[in-house]
Tab-separated table of C-alpha atoms and ligand atoms in Angstrom:
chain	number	residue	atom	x	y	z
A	734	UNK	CA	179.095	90.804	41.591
A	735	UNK	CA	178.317	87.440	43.469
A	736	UNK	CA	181.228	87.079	45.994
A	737	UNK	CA	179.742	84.703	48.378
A	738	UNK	CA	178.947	80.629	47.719
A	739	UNK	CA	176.883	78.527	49.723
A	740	UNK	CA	176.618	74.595	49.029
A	741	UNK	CA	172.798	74.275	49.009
A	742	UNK	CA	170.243	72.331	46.862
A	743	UNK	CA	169.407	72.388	44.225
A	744	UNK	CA	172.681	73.974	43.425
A	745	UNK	CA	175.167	76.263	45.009
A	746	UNK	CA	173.640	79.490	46.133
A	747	UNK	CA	175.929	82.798	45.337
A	748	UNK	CA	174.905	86.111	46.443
A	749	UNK	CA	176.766	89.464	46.883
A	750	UNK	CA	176.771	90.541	50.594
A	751	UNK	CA	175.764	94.193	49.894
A	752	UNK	CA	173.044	92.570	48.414
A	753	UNK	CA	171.432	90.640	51.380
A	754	UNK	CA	169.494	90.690	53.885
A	755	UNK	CA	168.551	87.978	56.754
A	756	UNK	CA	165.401	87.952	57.773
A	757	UNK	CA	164.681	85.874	60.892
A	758	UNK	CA	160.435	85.428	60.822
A	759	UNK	CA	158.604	85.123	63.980
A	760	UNK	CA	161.072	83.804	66.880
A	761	UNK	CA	158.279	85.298	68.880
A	762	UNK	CA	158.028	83.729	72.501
A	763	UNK	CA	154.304	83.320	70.785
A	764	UNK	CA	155.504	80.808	69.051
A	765	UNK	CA	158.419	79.236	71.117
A	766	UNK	CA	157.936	79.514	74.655
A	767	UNK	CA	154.864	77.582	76.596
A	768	UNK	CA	151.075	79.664	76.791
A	769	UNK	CA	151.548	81.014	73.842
A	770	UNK	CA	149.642	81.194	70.340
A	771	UNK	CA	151.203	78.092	68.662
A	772	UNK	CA	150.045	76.097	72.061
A	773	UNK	CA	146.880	77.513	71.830
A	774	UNK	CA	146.288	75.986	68.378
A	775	UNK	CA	147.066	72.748	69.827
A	776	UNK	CA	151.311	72.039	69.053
A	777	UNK	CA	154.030	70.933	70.944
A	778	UNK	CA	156.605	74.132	71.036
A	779	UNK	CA	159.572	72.260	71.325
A	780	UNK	CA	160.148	71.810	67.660
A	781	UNK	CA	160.721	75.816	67.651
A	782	UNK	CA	161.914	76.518	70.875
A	783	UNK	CA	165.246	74.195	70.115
A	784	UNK	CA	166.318	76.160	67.146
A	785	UNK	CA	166.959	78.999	68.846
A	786	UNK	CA	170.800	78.487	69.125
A	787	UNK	CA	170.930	77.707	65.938
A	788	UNK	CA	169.295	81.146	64.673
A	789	UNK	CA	171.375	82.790	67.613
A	790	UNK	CA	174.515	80.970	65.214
A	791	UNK	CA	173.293	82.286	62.096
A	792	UNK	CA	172.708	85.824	63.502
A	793	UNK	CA	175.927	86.065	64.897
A	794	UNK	CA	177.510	85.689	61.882
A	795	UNK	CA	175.264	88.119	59.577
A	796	UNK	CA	175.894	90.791	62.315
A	797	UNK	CA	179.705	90.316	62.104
A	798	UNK	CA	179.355	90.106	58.357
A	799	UNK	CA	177.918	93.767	58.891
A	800	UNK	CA	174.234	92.055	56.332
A	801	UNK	CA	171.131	94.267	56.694
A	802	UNK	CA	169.279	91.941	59.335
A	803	UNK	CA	164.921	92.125	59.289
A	804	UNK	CA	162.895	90.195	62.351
A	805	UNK	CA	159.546	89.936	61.493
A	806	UNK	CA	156.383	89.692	64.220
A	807	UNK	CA	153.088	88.635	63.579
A	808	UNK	CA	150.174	89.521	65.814
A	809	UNK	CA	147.545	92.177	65.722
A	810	UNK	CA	146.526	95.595	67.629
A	811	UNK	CA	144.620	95.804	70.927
A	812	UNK	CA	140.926	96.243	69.206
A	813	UNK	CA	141.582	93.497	66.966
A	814	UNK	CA	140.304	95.802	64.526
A	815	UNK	CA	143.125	94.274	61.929
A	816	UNK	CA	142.056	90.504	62.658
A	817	UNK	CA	140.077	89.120	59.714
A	818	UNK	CA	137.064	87.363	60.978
A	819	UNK	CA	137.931	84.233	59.176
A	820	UNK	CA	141.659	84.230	60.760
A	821	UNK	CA	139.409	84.911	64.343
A	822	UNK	CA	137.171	81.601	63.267
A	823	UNK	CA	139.849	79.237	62.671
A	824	UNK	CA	142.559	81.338	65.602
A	825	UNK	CA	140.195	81.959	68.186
A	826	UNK	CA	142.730	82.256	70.592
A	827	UNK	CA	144.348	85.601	69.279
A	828	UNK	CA	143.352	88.303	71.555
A	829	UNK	CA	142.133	85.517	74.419
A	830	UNK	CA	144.477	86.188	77.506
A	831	UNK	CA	147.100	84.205	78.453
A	832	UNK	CA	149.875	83.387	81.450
A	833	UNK	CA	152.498	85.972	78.320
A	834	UNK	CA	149.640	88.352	78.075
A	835	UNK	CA	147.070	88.564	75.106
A	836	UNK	CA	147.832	85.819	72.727
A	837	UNK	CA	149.246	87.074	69.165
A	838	UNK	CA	148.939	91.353	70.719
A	839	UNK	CA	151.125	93.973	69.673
A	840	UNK	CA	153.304	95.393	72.831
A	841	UNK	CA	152.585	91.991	74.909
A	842	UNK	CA	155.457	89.853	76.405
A	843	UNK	CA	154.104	87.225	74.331
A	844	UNK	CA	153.908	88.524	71.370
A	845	UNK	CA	157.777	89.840	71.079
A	846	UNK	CA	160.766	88.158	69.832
A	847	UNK	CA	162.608	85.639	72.788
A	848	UNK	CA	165.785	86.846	74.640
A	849	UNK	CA	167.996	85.468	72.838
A	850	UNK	CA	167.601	86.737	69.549
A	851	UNK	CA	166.611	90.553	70.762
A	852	UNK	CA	166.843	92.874	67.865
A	853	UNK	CA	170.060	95.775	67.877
A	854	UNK	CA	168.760	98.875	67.575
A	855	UNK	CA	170.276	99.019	63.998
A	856	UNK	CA	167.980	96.253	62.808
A	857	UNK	CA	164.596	96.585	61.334
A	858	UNK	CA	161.313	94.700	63.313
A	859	UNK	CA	158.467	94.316	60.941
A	860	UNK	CA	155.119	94.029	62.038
A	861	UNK	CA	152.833	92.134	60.033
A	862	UNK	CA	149.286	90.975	60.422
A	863	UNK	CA	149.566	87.968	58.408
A	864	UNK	CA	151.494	85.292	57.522
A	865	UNK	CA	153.685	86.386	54.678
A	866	UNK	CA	155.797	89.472	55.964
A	867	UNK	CA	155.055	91.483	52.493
A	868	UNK	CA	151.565	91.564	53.437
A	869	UNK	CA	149.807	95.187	54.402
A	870	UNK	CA	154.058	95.819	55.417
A	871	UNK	CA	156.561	98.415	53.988
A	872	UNK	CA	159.104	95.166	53.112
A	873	UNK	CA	159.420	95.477	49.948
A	874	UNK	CA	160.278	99.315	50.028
A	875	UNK	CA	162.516	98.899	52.988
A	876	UNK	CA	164.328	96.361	50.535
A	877	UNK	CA	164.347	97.785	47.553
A	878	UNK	CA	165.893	101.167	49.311
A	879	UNK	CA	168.736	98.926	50.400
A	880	UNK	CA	169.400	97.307	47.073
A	881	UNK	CA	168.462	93.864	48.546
A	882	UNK	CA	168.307	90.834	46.172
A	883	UNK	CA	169.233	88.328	48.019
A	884	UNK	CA	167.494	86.776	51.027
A	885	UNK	CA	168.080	84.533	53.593
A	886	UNK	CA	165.437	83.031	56.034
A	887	UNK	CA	165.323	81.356	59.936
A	888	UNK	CA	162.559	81.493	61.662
A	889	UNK	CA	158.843	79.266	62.494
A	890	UNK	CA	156.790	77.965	61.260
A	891	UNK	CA	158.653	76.532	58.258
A	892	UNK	CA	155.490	75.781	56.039
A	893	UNK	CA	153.346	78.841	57.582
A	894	UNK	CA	154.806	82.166	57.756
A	895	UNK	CA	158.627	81.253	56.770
A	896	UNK	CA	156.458	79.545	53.711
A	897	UNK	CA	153.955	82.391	52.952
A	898	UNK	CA	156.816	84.638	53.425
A	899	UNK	CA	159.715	82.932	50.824
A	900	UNK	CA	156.762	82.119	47.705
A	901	UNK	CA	155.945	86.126	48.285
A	902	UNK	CA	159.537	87.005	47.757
A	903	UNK	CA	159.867	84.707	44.906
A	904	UNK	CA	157.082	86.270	42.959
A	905	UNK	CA	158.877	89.728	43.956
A	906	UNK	CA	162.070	88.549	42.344
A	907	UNK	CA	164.191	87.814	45.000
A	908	UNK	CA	166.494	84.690	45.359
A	909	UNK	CA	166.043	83.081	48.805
A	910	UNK	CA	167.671	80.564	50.809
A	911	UNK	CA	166.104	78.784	53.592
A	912	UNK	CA	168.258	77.143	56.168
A	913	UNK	CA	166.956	74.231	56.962
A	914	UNK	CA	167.898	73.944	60.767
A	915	UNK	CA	167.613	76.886	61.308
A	916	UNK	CA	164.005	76.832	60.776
A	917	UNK	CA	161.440	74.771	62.331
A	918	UNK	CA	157.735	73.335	62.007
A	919	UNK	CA	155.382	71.779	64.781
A	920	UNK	CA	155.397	68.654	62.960
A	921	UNK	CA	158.395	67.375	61.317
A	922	UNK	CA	156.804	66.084	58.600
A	923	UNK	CA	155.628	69.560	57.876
A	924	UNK	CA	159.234	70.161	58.051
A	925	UNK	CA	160.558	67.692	55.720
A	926	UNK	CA	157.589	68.569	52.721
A	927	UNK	CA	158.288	72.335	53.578
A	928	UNK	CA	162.084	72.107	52.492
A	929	UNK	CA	161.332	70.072	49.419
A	930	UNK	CA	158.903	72.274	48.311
A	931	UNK	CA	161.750	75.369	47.952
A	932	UNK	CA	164.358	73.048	46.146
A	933	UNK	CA	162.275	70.960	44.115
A	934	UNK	CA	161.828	71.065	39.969
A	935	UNK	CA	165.223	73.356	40.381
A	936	UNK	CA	164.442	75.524	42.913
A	937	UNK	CA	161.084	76.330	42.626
A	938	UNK	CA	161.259	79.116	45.243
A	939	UNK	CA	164.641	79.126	45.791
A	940	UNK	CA	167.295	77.151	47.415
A	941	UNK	CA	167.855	75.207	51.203
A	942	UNK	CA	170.992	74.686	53.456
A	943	UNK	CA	171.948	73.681	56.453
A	944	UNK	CA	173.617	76.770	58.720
A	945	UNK	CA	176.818	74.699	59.069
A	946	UNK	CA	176.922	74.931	55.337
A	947	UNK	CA	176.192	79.283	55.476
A	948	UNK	CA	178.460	80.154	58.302
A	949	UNK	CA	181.293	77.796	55.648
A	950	UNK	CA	179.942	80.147	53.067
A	951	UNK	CA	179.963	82.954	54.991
A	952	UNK	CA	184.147	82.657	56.181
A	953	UNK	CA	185.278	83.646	52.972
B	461	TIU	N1	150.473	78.237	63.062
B	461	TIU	C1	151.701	78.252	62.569
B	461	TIU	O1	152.317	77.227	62.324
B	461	TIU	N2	152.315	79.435	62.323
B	461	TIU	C2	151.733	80.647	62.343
B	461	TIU	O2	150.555	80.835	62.505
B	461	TIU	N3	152.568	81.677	62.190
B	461	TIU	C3	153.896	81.561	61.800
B	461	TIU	O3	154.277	80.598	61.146
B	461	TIU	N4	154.730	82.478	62.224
């Protein structure tokens, strides 16, 4: 039964709220908050760090809407002993020490999700050592034990991990939504291709929307 409607390109996107989970990927103070890994590779952070309300919005409203809620975290153990040695090459900074602690480190200030969007102790945190969040990660079971078919994303870096993440979900079967502002790249012309990319030739991967647009959708 599809009992919610969202306006969203390339066409309205319907899904049945037993049926869906949010999944907010990588609001990790790594990526939003100064000295972490996405200044270390050389970006501006305030792209990601001003989309936290936004997410905070969207949040909000799956929680009171009682949806099955998933943050992911990327980053790697102590040893580094899950670090590829070609993501080291072209990341050298993960595991280099910085003013939030090791840079991209399980258990390190950096490496966990900002204030604002702390995880209830009802929702799942996924740990994943690469950029797509099915990746060497029990997602797809935890999803498929909770009927999930349906999935919508926040989260940074639009055309990285929130990327990586939706075209591995796609191939999996699910339907995905991306909200648009409540997503974010360095770059905003990363931004721009990254949301054409999902709704182009029909919804290639799936569909986009602005969170004004969900939290209509979501009133019903
Ligand atoms: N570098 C960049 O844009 N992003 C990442 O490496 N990870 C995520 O997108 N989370």
């Amino acid at each position: 039964m599809r009992l919610y409607q969202v306006e969203a390109k390339p066409f309205t996107f319907d899904f049945d709220l037993k049926k869906t989970a949010l999944i907010i990927i990588d609001m990790q103070r790594d990526f939003c908050e100064a000295g972490g890994f996405g200044e270390a590779l050389g970006n501006d952070i305030t792209p990601t760090k001003s989309i936290i309300p936004t997410v905070r919005k969207v949040l909000d409203a799956a929680r009171e809407k009682k949806m099955f809620i998933i943050h992911t975290r990327e980053g790697h153990r102590p040893d580094l002993s899950d670090v590829p040695k070609a993501k080291k090459r072209r990341s050298s900074a993960i595991g280099e020490d910085g003013p939030m602690g090791k840079i991209l480190i399980r258990g390190e200030y950096g490496h966990d999700i900002v204030d604002e969007l702390k995880p209830l102790p009802n929702e799942v945190v996924l740990d994943k050592p690469g950029k797509g969040a099915f990746y060497q990660t029990d997602l797809h079971l935890i999803l498929q034990n909770q009927g999930i078919e349906s999935l919508i994303f926040c989260g940074v870096t639009t055309h990285v991990c929130v990327h990586t993440t939706i075209r591995e979900a796609n191939d999996r079967g699910y339907e995905c939504l991306m909200i648009e502002d409540g997503t974010a790249a360095f770059d905003p012309r990363d931004q721009e291709a990254a949301i054409r990319m999902i709704n182009q030739q029909g919804g290639i991967f799936g569909w986009t929307t602005t969170s004004e647009k969900l939290l209509l959708g979501l009133k019903k």
